[in-house]
CSV table of C-alpha atoms in Angstrom, one decimal:
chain,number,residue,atom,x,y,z
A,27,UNK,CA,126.0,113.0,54.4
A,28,UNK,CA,124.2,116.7,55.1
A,29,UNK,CA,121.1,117.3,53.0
A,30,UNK,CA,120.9,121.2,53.9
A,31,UNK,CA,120.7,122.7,50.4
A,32,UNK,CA,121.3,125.7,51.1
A,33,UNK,CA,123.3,128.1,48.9
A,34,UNK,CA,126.8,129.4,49.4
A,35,UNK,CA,126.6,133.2,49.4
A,36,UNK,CA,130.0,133.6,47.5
A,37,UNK,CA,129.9,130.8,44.6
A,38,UNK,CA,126.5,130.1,44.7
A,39,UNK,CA,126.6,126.4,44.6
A,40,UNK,CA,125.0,124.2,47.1
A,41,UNK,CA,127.0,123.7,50.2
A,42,UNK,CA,126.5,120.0,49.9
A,43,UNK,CA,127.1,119.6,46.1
A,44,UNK,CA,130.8,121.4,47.4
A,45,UNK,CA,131.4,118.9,50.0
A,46,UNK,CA,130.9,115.9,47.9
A,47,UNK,CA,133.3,117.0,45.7
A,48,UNK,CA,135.7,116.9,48.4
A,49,UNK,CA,137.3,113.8,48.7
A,50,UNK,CA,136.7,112.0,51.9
A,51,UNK,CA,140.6,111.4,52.2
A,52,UNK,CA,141.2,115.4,52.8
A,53,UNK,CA,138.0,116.4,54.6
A,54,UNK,CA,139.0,113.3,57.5
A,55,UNK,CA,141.3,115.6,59.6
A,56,UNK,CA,139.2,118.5,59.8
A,57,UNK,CA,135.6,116.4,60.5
A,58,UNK,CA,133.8,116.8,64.1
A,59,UNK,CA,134.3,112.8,63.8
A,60,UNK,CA,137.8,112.7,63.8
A,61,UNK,CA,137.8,115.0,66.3
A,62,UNK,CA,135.5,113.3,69.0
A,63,UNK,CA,137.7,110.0,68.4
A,64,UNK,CA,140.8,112.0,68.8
A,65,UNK,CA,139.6,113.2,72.4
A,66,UNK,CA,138.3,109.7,72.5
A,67,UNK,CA,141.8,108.6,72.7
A,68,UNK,CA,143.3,111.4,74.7
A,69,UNK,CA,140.6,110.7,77.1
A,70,UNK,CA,141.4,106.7,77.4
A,71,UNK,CA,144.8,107.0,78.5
A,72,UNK,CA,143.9,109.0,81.8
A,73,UNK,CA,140.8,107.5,82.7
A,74,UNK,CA,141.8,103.9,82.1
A,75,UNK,CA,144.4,104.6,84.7
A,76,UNK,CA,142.4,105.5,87.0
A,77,UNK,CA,140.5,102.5,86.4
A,78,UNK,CA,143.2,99.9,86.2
A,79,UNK,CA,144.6,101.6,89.7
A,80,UNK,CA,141.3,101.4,91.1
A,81,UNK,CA,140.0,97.9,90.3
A,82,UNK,CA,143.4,96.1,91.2
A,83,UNK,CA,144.0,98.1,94.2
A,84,UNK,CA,140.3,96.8,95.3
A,85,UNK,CA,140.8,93.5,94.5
A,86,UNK,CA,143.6,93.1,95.8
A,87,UNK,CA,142.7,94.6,99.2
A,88,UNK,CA,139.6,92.3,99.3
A,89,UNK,CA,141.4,89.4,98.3
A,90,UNK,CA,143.8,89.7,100.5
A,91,UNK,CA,141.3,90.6,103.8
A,92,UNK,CA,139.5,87.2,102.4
A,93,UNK,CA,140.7,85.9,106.0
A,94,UNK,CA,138.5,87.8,107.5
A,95,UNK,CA,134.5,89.1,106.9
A,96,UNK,CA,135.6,92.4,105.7
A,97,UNK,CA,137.3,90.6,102.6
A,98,UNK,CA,133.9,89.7,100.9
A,99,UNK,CA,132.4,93.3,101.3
A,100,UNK,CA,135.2,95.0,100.2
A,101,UNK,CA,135.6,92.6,97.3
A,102,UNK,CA,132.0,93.5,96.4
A,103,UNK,CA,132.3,97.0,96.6
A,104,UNK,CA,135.2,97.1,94.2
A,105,UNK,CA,132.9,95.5,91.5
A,106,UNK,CA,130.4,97.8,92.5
A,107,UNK,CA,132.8,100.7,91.7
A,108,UNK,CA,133.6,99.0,88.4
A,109,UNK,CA,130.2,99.0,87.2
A,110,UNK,CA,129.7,102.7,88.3
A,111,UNK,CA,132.8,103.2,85.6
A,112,UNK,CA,131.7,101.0,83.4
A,113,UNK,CA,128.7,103.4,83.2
A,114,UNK,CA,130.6,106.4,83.1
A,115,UNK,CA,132.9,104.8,79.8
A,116,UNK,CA,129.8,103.7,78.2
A,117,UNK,CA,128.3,107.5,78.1
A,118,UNK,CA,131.7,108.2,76.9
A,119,UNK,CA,131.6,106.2,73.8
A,120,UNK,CA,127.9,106.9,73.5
A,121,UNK,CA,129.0,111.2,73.3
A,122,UNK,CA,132.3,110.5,71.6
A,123,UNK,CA,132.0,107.9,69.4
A,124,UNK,CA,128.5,107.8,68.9
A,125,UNK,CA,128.0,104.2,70.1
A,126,UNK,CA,124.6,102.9,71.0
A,127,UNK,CA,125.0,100.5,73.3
A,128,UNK,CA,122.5,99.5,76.1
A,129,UNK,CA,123.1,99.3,79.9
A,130,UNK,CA,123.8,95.7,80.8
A,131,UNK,CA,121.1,93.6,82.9
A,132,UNK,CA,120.6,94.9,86.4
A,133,UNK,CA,121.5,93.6,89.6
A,134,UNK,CA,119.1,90.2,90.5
A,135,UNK,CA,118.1,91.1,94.2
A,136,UNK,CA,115.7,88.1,94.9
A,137,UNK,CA,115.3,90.3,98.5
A,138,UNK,CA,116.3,93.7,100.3
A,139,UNK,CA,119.3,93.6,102.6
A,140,UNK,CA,123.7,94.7,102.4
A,141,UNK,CA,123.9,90.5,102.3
A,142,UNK,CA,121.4,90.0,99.6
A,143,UNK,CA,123.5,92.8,97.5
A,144,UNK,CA,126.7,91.9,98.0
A,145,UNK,CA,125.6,88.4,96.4
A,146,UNK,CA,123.7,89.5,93.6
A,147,UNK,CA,126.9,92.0,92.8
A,148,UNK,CA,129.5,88.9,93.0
A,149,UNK,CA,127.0,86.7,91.0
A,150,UNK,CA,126.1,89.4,88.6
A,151,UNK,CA,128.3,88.4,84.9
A,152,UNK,CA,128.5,92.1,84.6
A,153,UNK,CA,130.3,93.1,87.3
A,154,UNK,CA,133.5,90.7,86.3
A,155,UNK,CA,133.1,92.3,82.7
A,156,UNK,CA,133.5,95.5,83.9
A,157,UNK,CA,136.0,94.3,86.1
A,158,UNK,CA,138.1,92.2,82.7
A,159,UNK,CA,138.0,95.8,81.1
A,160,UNK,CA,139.2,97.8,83.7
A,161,UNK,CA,142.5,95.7,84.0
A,162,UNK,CA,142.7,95.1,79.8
A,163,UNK,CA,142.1,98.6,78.7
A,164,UNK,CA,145.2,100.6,80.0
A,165,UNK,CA,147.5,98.7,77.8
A,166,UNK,CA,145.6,99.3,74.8
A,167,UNK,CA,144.4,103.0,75.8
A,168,UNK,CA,148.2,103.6,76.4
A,169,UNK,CA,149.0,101.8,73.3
A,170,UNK,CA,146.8,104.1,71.1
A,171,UNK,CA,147.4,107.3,73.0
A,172,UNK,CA,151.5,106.8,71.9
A,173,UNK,CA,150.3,105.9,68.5
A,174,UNK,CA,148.0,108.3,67.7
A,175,UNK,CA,149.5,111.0,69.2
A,176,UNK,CA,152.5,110.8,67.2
A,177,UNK,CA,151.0,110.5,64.2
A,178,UNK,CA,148.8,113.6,64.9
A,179,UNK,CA,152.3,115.6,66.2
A,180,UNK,CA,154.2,114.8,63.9
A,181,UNK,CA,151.8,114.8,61.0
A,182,UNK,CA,151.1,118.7,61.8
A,183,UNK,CA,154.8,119.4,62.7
A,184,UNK,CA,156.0,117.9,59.1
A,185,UNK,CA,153.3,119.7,57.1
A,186,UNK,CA,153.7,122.9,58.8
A,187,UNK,CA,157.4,122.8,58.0
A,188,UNK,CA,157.5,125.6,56.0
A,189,UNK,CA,156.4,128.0,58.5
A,190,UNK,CA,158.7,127.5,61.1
A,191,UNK,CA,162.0,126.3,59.8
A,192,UNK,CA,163.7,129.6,60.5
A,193,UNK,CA,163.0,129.0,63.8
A,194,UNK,CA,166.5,126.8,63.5
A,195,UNK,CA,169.0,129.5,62.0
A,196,UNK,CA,167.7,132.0,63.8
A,197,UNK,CA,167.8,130.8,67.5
A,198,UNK,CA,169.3,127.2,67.6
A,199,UNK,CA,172.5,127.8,65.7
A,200,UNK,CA,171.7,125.0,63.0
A,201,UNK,CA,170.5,124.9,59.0
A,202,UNK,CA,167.1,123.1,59.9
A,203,UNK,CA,165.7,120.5,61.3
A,204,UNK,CA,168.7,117.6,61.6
A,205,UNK,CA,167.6,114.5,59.6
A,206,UNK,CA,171.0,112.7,60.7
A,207,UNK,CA,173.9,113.4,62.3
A,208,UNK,CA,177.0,111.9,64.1
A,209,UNK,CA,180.2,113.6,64.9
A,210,UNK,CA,181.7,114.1,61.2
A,211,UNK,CA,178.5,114.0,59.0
A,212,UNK,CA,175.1,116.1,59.5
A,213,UNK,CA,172.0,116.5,57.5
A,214,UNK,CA,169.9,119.1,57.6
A,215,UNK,CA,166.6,119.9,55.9
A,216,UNK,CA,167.3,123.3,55.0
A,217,UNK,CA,167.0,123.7,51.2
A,218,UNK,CA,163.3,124.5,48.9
A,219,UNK,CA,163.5,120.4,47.9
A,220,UNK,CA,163.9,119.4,51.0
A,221,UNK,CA,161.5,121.2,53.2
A,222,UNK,CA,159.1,120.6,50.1
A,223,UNK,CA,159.2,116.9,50.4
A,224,UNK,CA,159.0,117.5,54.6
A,225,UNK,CA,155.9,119.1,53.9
A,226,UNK,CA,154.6,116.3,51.5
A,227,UNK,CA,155.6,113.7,54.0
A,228,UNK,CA,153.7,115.5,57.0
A,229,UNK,CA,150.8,115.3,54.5
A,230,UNK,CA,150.4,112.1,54.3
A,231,UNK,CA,151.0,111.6,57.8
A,232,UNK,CA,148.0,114.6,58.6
A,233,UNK,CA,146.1,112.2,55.8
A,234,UNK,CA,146.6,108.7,57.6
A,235,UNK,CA,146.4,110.2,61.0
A,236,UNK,CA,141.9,109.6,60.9
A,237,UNK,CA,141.9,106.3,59.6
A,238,UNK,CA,144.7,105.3,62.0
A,239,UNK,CA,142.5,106.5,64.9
A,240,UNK,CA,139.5,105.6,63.7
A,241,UNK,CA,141.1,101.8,63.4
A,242,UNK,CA,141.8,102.0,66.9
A,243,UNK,CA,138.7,103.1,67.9
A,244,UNK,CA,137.5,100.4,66.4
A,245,UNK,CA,138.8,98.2,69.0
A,246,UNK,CA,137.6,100.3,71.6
A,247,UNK,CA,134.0,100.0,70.6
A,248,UNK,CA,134.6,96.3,70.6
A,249,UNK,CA,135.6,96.4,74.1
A,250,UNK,CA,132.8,98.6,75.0
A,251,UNK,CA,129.9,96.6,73.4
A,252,UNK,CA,131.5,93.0,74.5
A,253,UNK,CA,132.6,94.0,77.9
A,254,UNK,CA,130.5,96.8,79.0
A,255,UNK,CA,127.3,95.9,77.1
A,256,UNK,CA,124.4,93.8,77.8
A,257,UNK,CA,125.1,90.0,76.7
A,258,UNK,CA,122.9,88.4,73.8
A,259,UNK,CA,121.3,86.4,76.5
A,260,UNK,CA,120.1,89.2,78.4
A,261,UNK,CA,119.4,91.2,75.5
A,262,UNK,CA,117.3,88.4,74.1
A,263,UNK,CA,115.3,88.2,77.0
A,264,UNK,CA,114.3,92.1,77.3
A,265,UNK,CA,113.3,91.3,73.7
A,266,UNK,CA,111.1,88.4,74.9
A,267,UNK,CA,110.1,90.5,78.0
A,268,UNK,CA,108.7,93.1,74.9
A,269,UNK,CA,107.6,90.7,72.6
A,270,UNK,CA,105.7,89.2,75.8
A,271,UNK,CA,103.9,92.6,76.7
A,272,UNK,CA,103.0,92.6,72.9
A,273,UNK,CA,101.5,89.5,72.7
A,274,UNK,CA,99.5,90.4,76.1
A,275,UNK,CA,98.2,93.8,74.5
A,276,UNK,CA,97.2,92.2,71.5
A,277,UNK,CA,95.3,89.7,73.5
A,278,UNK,CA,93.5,91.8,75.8
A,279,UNK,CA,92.0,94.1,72.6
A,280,UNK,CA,91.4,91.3,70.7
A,281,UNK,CA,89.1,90.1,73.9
A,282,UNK,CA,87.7,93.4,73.7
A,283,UNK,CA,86.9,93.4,70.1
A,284,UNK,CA,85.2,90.4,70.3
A,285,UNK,CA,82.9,91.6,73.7
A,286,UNK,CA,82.3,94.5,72.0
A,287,UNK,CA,81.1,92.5,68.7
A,288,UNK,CA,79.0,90.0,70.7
A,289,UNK,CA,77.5,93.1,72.6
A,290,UNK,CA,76.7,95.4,69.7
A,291,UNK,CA,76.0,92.7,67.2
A,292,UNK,CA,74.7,89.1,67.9
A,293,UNK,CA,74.0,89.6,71.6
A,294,UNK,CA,71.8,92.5,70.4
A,295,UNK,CA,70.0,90.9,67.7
A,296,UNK,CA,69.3,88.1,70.2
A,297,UNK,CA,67.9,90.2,73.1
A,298,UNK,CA,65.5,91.7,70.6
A,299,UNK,CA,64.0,88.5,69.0
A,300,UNK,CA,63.5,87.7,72.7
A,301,UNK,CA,61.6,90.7,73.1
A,302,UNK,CA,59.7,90.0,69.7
A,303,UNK,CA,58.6,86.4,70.7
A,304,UNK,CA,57.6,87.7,73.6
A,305,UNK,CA,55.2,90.1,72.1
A,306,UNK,CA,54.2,87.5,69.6
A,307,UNK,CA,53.3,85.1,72.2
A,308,UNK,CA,51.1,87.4,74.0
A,309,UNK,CA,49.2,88.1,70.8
A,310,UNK,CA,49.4,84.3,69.5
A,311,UNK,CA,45.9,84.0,70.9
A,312,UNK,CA,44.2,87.6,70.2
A,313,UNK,CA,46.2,88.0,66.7
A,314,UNK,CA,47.1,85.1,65.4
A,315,UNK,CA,48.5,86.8,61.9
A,316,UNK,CA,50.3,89.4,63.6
A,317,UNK,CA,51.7,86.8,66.2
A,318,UNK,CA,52.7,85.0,62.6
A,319,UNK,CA,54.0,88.1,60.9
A,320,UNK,CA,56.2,89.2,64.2
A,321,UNK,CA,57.7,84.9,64.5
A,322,UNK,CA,58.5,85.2,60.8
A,323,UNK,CA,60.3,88.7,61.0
A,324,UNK,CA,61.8,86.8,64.2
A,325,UNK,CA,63.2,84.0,62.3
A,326,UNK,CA,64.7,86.6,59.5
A,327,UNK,CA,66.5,87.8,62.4
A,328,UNK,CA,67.7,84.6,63.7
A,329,UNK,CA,69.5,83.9,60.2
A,330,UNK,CA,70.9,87.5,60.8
A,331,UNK,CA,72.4,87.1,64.3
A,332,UNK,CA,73.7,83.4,63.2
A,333,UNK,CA,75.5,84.8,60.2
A,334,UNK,CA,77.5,87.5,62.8
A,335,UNK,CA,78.3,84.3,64.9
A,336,UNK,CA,79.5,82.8,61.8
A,337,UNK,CA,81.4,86.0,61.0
A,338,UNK,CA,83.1,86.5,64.5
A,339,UNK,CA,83.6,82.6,65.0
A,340,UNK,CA,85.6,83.2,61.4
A,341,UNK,CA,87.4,85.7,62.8
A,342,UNK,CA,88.4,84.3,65.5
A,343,UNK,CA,89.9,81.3,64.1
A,344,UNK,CA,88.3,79.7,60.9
A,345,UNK,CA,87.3,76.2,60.8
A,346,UNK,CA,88.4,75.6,57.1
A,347,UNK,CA,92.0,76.7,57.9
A,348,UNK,CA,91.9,73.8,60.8
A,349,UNK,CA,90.5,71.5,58.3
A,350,UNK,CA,91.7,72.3,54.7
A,351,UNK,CA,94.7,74.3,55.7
A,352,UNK,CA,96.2,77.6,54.5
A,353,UNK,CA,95.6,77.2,50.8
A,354,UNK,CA,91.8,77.0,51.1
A,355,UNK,CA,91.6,79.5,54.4
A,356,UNK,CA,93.4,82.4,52.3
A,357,UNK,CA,91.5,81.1,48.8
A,358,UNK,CA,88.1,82.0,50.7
A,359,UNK,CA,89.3,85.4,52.2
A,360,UNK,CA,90.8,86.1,48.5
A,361,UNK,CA,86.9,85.3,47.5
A,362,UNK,CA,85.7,88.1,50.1
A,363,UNK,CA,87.9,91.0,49.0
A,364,UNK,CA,86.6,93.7,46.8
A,365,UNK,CA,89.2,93.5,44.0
A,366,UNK,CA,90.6,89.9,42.6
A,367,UNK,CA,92.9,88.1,44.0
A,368,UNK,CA,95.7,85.7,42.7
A,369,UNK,CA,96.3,82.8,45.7
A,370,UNK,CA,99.2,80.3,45.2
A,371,UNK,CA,100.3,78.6,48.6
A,372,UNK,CA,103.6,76.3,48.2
A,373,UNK,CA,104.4,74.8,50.9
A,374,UNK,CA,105.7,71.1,51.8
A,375,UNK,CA,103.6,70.7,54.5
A,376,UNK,CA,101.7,72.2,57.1
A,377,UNK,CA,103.3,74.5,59.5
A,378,UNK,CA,102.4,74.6,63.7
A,379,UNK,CA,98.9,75.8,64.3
A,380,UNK,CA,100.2,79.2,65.8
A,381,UNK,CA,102.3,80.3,62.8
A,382,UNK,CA,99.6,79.1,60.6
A,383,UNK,CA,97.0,81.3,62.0
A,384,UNK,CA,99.2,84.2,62.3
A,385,UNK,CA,99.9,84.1,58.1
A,386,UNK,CA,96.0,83.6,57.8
A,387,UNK,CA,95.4,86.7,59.6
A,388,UNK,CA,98.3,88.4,58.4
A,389,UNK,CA,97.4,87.8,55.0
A,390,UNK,CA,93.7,88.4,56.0
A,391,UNK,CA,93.8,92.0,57.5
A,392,UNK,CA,96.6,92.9,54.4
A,393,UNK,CA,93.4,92.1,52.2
A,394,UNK,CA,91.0,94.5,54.2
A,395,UNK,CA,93.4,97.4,53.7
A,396,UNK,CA,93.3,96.4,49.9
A,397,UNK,CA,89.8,96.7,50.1
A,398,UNK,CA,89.2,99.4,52.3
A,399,UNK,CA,92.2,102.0,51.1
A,400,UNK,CA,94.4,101.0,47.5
A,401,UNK,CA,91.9,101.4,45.0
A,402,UNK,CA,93.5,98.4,43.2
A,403,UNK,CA,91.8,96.6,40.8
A,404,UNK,CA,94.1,93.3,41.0
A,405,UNK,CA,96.3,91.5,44.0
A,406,UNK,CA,98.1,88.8,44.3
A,407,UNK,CA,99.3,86.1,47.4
A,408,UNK,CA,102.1,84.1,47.2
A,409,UNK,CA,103.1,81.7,50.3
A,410,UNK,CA,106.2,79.6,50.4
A,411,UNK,CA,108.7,78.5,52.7
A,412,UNK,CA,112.7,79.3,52.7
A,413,UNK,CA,114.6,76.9,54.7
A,414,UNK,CA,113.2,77.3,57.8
A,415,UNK,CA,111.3,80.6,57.4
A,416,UNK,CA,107.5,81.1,56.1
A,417,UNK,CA,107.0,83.7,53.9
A,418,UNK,CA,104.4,85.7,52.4
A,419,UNK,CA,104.1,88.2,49.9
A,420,UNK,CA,100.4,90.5,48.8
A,421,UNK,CA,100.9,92.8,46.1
A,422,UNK,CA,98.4,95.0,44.4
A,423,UNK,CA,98.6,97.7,41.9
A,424,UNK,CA,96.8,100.2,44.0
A,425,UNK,CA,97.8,104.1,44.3
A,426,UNK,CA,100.8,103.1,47.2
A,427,UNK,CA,101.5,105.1,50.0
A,428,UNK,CA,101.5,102.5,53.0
A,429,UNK,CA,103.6,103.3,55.9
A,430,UNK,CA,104.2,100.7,58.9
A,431,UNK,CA,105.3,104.2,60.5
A,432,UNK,CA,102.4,106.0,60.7
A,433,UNK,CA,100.3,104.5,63.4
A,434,UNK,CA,98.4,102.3,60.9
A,435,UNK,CA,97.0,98.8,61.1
A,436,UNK,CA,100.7,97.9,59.4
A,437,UNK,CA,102.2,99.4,62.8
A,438,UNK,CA,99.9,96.5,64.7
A,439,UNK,CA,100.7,94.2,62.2
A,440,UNK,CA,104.3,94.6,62.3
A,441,UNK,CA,104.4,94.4,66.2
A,442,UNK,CA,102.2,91.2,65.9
A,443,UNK,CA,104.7,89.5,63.9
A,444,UNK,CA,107.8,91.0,66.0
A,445,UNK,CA,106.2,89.2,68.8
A,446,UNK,CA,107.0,85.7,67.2
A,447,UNK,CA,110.5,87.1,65.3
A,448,UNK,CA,108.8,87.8,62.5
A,449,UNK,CA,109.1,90.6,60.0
A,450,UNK,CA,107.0,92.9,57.8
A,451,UNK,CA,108.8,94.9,55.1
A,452,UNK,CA,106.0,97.7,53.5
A,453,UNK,CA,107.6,98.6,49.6
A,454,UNK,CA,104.8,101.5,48.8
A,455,UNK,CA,105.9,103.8,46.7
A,456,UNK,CA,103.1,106.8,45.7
A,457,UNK,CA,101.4,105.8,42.6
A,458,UNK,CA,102.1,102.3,43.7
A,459,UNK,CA,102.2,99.5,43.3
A,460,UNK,CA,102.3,98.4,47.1
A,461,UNK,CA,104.3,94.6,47.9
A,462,UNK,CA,103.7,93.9,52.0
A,463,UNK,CA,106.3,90.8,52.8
A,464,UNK,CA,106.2,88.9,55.8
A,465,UNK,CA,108.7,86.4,57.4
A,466,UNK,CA,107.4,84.1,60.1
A,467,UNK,CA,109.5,81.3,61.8
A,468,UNK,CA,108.6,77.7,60.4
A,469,UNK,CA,107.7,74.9,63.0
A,470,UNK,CA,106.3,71.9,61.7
A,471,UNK,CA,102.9,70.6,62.8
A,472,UNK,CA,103.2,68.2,65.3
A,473,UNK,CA,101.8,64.9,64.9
């Protein structure tokens, strides 16, 4: 549906308000998308013979030189043509149809060389899809060409009656156009009724004529994503491949984070007590109450540098969520947030360690932004489990306007969970209130 609200010169009412009050049943022949799926199918019938004559004439070459060397090369270069049009159909349907569909898996060449190529092209899945489609889609292409092509023809001829039925008295030497005829009776459509209901049934025909191509093109998009398209297997494991890379980023700053803590925080703190002793034990002897005073600002910041320990040890992974599990880990972060916080944990039992600390930090850096950015004054945490799926839910009543879009923590949080199929759904409305759900994966602790 457009959204340019722009106003009609001559009537003065939005362009968009006058195309919804066209019905979608008479707009269909004159869209851009009926259009592209018309070519669509004008295009099939030409190009799929091309293919068809191209594949079998390969194959059949290559299986018949199988005798000899040259059988095996030539066979391989034939499915190498067919995924070179299988690339070429797949822009196609991308421009026409406006079908996203990804580029199957690439050849696995364990080693350069013609040999190693010609086997990774007749292992290679995708090169027999390709192959299946080249022979399967010139009896449907030729199939839908006839079919929709008539219905277009004769859809426009019908309607268009009207205009050109004088075209018969004139210069054939008949009423109209012959409905019947054998060699006592004829019937022409040559009177006001009769070319009126012509015209009526041509618009029906110009009517039908989108939906009928559309419903073909249905097939062909089919075709394309199962044939031409990467499998689920391959698909799945460019999603691992991601997720992987994900998981490895996060890693690597969460390293960094914690260097950068130690360096700036305890490992600080600790170089400077050194330092401090030191001077203390040089004046232990020619000051004793200064040496005294300096040990006892020394021990204030040993307590200091142990509670950062404590702090980053905690962030890192908490020994009460090991111990107690996630009701009490998420009960003492709810204690630590700024605003307060309403904890219920169901859960039948205790999920695996890694899904168990991803909710507790989930629901832990979900808390932070509560405190740092919702100016709430209550939130809530609810943890169950649906069949085998974890969930979580916060919710505050904060001023809203959280978007896992903008480059925000949620972004990092969202790609966290991604990693492990896991989703985050943000509902943050402005002027709140905000309700962050996560879905993690359940897997039982083991024993």
């Amino acid at each position: 549906m457009a959204t340019d609200y722009g106003y009609d010169s001559g009537l003065g009412f939005p362009e968009t308000v006058r195309r919804r009050r066209v019905p979608a049943g008479l707009r269909a022949p004159f869209e851009g998308r009926t259009w592209r799926e018309f070519g669509y199918v004008l295009l099939s019938l030409p190009i799929s013979i091309v293919m068809f004559t191209y594949a079998v004439t390969m194959i059949s070459l290559g299986a018949g030189l199988l005798v000899t060397f040259l059988g095996i090369p030539v066979f391989a270069a034939g499915l190498a043509g067919c995924r070179g049009l299988g690339a070429l159909e797949r822009a196609r349907a991308r421009g026409l149809l406006g079908l996203e569909v990804g580029d199957p898996e690439p050849l696995g060449m364990r080693k350069p060389g013609f040999m190693a190529w010609i086997g990774a092209v007749l292992k290679s899945g995708t090169s027999w899809r390709t192959l299946l489609y080249s022979v399967l889609h010139l009896p449907w292409a030729t199939f839908s060409f006839v079919v929709a092509v008539n219905f277009w023809v004769y859809g426009w001829a019908l309607l268009t009656y009207p205009l050109w039925f004088w075209v018969f008295p004139a210069y054939v030497g008949q009423d109209g156009l012959q409905l019947y005829g054998d060699q006592t009776h004829h019937i022409y459509l040559d009177n006001p009724f009769e070319i009126g209901v012509t015209a009526l049934v041509g618009l029906l025909f110009t009517l039908a004529t989108p939906w009928i191509v559309r419903a073909l093109t249905m097939v062909d998009r089919v075709m394309v994503h199962g044939l031409l398209g990467p499998t689920r297997l391959s698909a799945r494991v460019v999603e691992l491949e991601s997720d992987r890379g994900v998981v490895v980023d996060t890693a690597a700053a969460d390293l960094r984070r914690i260097e950068r803590d130690l360096h700036d925080g305890a490992q600080a703190r600790l170089v400077a007590l050194a330092m401090d002793l030191g001077l203390a034990k040089e004046k232990l002897t020619e000051d004793p109450a200064a040496a005294a005073r300096m040990v006892d600002e020394a021990h204030g910041e040993v307590k200091t540098a142990l509670q950062e320990l404590r702090d980053l040890a905690r962030g890192i992974h908490p020994a009460v969520l090991t111990d107690r599990g996630l009701d009490a880990a998420l009960s003492a972060v709810a204690s630590r947030c700024t605003v307060p916080v309403q904890v219920e944990v169901d859960l039948p039992a205790r999920p695996a360690p890694a899904i168990e600390g991803i909710a507790y930090f989930t629901v832990s850096e979900l808390l932070q932004n509560i405190s740092k950015h919702s100016r709430a004054t209550f939130a809530a945490v609810d943890v169950w489990r649906v069949e085998n799926r974890l969930m979580l839910q916060v919710v505050d009543n904060g001023v809203g306007g959280a978007d896992v879009s903008s480059g925000s923590g949620l972004t990092g949080l969202a790609e966290r969970l991604d990693a492990v199929d896991g989703i985050l759904v943000v509902d943050s409305p402005v002027g709140g209130p905000t309700r962050v759900t996560a879905e993690l994966p359940w897997r039982s602790e083991r024993v």
